[in-house]
CSV table of C-alpha atoms in Angstrom, one decimal:
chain,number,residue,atom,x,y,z
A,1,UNK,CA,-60.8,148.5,-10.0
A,2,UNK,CA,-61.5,146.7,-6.7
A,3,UNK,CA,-59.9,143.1,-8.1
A,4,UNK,CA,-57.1,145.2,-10.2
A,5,UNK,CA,-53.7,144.9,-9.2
A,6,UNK,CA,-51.6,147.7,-10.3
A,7,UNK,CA,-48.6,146.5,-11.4
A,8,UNK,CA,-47.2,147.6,-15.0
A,9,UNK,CA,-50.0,150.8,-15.3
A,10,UNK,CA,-48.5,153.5,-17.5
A,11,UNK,CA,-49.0,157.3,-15.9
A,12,UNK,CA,-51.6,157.9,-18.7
A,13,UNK,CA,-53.8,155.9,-16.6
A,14,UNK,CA,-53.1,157.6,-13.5
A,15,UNK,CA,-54.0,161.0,-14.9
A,16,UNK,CA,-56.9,160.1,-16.8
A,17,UNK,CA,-58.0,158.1,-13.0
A,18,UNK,CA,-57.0,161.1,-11.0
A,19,UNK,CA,-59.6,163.3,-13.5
A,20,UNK,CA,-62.2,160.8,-13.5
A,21,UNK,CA,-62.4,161.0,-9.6
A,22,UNK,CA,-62.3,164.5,-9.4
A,23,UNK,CA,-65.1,164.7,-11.5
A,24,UNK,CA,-67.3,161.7,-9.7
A,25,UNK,CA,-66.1,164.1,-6.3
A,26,UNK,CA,-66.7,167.3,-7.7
A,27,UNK,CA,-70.1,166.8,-7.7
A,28,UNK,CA,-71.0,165.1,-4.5
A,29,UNK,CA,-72.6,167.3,-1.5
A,30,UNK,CA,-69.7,167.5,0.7
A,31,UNK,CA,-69.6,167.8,4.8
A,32,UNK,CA,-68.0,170.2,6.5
A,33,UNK,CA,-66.6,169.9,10.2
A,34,UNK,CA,-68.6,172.7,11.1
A,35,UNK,CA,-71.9,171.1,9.5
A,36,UNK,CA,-71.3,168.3,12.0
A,37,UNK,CA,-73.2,167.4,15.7
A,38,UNK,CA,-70.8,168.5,18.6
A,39,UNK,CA,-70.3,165.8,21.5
A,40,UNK,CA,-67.9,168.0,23.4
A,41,UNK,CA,-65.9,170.8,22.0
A,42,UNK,CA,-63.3,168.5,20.1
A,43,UNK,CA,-65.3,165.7,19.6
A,44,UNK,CA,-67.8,165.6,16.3
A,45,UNK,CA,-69.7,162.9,15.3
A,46,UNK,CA,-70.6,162.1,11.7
A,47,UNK,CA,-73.3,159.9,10.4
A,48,UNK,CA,-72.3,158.6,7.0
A,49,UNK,CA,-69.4,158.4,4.7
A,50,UNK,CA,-66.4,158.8,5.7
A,51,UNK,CA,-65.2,160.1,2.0
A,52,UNK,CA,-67.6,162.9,2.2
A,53,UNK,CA,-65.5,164.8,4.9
A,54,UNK,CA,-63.9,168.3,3.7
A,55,UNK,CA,-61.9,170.6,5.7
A,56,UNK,CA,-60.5,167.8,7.7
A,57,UNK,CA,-56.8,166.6,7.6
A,58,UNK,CA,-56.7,162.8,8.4
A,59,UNK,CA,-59.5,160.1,7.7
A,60,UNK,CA,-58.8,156.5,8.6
A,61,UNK,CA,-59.2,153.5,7.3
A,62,UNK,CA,-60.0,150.4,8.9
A,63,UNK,CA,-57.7,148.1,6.7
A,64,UNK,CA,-57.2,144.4,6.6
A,65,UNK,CA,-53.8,143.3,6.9
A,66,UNK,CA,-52.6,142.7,3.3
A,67,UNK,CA,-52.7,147.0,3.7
A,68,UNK,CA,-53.9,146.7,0.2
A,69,UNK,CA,-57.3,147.3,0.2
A,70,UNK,CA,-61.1,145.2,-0.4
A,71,UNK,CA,-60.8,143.3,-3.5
A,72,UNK,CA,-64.4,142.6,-3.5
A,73,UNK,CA,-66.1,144.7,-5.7
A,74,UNK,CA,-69.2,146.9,-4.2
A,75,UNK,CA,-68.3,145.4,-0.2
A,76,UNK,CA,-69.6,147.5,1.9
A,77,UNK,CA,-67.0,148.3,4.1
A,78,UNK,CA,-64.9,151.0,4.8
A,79,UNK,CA,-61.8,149.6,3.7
A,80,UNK,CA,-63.6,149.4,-0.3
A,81,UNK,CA,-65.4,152.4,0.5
A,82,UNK,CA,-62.5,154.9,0.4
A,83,UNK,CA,-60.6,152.7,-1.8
A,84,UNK,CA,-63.5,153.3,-4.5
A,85,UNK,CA,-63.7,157.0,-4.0
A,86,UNK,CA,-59.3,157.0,-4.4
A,87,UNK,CA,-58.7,155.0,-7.3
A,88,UNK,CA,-55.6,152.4,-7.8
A,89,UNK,CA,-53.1,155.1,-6.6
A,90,UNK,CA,-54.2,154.3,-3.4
A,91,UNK,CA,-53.0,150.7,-3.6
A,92,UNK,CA,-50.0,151.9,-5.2
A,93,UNK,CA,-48.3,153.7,-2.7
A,94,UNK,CA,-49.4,150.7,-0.3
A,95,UNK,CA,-47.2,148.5,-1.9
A,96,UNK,CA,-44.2,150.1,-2.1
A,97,UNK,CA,-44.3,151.4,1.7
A,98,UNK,CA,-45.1,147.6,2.4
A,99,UNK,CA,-42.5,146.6,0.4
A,100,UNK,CA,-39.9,149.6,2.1
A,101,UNK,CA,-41.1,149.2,5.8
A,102,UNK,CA,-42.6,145.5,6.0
A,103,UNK,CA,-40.2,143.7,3.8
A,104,UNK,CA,-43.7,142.5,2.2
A,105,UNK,CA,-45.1,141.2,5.8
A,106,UNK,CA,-48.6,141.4,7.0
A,107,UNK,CA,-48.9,144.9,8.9
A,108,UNK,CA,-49.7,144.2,12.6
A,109,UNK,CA,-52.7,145.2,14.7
A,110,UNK,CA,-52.3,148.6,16.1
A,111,UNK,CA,-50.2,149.7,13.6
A,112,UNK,CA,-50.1,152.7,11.2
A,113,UNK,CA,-50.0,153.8,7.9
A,114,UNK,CA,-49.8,157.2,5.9
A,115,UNK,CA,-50.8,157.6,2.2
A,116,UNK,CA,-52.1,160.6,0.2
A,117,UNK,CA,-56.1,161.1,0.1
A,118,UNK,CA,-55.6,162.3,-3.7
A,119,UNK,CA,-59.1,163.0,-5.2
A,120,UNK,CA,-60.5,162.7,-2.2
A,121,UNK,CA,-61.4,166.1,0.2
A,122,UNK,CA,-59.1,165.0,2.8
A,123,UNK,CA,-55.4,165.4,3.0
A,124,UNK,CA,-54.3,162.1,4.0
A,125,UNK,CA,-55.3,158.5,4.3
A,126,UNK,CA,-54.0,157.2,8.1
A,127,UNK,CA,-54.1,153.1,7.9
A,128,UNK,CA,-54.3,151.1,10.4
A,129,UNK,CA,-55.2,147.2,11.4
A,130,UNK,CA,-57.6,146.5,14.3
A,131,UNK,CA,-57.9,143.2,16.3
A,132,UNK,CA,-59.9,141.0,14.0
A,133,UNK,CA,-62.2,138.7,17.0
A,134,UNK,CA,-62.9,135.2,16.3
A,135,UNK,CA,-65.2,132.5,17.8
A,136,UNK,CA,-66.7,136.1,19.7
A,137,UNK,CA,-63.8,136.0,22.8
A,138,UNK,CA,-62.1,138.6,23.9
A,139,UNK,CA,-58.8,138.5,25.1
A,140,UNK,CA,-56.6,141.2,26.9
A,141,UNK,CA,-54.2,141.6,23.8
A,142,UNK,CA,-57.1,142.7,21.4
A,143,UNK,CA,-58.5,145.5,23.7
A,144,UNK,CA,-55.2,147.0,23.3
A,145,UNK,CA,-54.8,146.4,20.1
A,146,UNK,CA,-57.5,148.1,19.4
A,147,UNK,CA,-56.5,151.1,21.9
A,148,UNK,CA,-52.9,151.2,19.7
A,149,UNK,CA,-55.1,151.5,16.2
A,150,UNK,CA,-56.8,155.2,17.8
A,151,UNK,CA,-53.3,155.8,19.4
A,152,UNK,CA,-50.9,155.3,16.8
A,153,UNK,CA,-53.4,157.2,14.5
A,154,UNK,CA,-53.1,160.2,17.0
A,155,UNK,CA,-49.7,160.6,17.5
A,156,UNK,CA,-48.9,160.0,13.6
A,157,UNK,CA,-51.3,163.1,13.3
A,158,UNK,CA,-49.2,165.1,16.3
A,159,UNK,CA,-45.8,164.3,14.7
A,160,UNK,CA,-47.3,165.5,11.0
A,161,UNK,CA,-48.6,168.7,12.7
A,162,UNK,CA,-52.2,168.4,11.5
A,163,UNK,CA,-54.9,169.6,13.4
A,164,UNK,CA,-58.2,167.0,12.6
A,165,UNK,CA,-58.8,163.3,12.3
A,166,UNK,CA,-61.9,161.3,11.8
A,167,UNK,CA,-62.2,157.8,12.5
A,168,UNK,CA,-64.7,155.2,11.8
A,169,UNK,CA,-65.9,152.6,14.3
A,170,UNK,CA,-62.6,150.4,13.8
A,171,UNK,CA,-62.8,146.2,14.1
A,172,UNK,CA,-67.0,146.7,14.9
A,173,UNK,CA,-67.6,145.4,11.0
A,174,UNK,CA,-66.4,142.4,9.4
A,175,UNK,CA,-63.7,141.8,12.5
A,176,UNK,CA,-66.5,141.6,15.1
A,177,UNK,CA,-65.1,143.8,17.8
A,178,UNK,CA,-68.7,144.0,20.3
A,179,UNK,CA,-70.0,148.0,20.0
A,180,UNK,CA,-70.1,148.8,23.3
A,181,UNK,CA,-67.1,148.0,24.2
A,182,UNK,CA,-65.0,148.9,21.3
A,183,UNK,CA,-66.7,152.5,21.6
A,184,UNK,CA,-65.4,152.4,25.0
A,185,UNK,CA,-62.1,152.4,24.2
A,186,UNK,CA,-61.9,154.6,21.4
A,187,UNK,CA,-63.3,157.2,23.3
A,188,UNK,CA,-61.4,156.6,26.5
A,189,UNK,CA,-58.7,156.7,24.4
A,190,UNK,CA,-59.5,159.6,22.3
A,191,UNK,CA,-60.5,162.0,25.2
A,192,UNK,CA,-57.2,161.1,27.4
A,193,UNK,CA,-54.8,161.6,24.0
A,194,UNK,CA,-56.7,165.2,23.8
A,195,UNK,CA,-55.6,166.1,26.8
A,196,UNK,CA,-52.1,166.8,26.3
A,197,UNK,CA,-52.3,167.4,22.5
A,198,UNK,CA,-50.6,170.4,21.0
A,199,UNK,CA,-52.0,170.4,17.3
A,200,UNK,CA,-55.0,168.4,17.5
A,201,UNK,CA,-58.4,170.6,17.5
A,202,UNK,CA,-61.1,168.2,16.2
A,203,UNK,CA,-61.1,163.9,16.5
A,204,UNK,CA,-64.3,163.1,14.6
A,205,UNK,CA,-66.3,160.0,14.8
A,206,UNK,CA,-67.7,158.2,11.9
A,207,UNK,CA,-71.0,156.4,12.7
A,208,UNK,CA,-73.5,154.6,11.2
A,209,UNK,CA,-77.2,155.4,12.9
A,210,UNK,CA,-77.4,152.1,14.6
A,211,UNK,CA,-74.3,152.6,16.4
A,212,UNK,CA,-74.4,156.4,17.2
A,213,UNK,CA,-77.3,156.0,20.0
A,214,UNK,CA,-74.7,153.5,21.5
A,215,UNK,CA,-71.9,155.8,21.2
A,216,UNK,CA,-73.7,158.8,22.6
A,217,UNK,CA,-74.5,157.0,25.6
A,218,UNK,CA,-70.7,156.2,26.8
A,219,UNK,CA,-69.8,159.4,25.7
């Protein structure tokens, strides 16, 4: 599924994918917001998979700027991650609204997408492209870069009227954003985006265990 293109797929397929996933999803132990480790009020943290979040509106993926997913089968990053648990209709939909809004362009940093979650628990799939760090310097333009990819995702969320988004730790993977800093921003960003919000309730943060003791201390 990872390397599959799908161009030409009948709707049989679609169906017969849609049950599939809902079986595979059916059974997995499921998290709750309220199951979740409170920072502050608004602010949950989560460690684990992003795809096993219920009762939560918006999760977001981290996506490379083709928009069209991992095509490496079993990479273990979030892009393939939600990708896997979604199934091709995923990739679908990001083709056409490349097509409609891009004009079948890369998608630039900061940026954001909408699709469906489908099978998954959420109710939507926010996409967005973070600043991608190479030979480990830093410039000015990729800090906010990386401060647009939390924005634009929380304002696509206030115009929709939906009340929760989690995010994962966006560019600190493959794109080699430093921790520390990266955290930095997204909460900074996060915390003064909350403050004038009219729907959001909950922004929850999607860690991994090595990176949560960093993220609890700039908290």
């Amino acid at each position: 599924m990872n390397i599959t293109m799908p161009i030409g797929i009948d709707e049989e397929y679609y169906l017969n994918e849609e049950k599939g996933f809902k079986e595979i999803n059916d059974k997995r132990k499921l998290i709750t917001i309220n199951d979740l480790d409170f920072i502050n009020d608004k602010i949950p943290i989560f460690k684990g998979d992003i795809t096993f979040l219920k009762d939560i509106d918006v999760i977001v993926n981290a996506a490379n700027k083709k928009m069209l997913g991992c095509f490496y089968p079993l990479h273990n990053y979030i892009d393939n991650i939600i990708f896997s648990y979604v199934g091709l209709k995923i990739r679908r939909d990001l083709i056409e609204i490349m097509k409609i809004e891009n004009n079948n362009k890369d998608e630039e940093n900061g940026k954001c997408k909408e699709t469906k979650d489908y099978s998954l628990p959420a109710k939507y799939v926010f996409h967005t492209v973070g600043p991608k760090i190479m030979f480990g310097k830093i410039e000015t333009k990729d800090k906010e870069d990386l401060k647009n990819s939390y924005l634009s995702c929380l304002k696509k969320c206030e115009e929709m009227k939906l009340s929760s988004i989690a995010f994962p730790s966006i560019s600190t993977g493959g794109f080699s954003f430093p921790i520390s800093l990266a955290h930095k921003i997204a909460i900074d960003t996060v915390k003064d985006y909350l403050k004038n919000t009219k729907y959001i309730k909950r922004v929850v943060f999607v860690l991994f265990l090595i990176i949560i003791l960093i993220f609890i201390k700039i908290i």
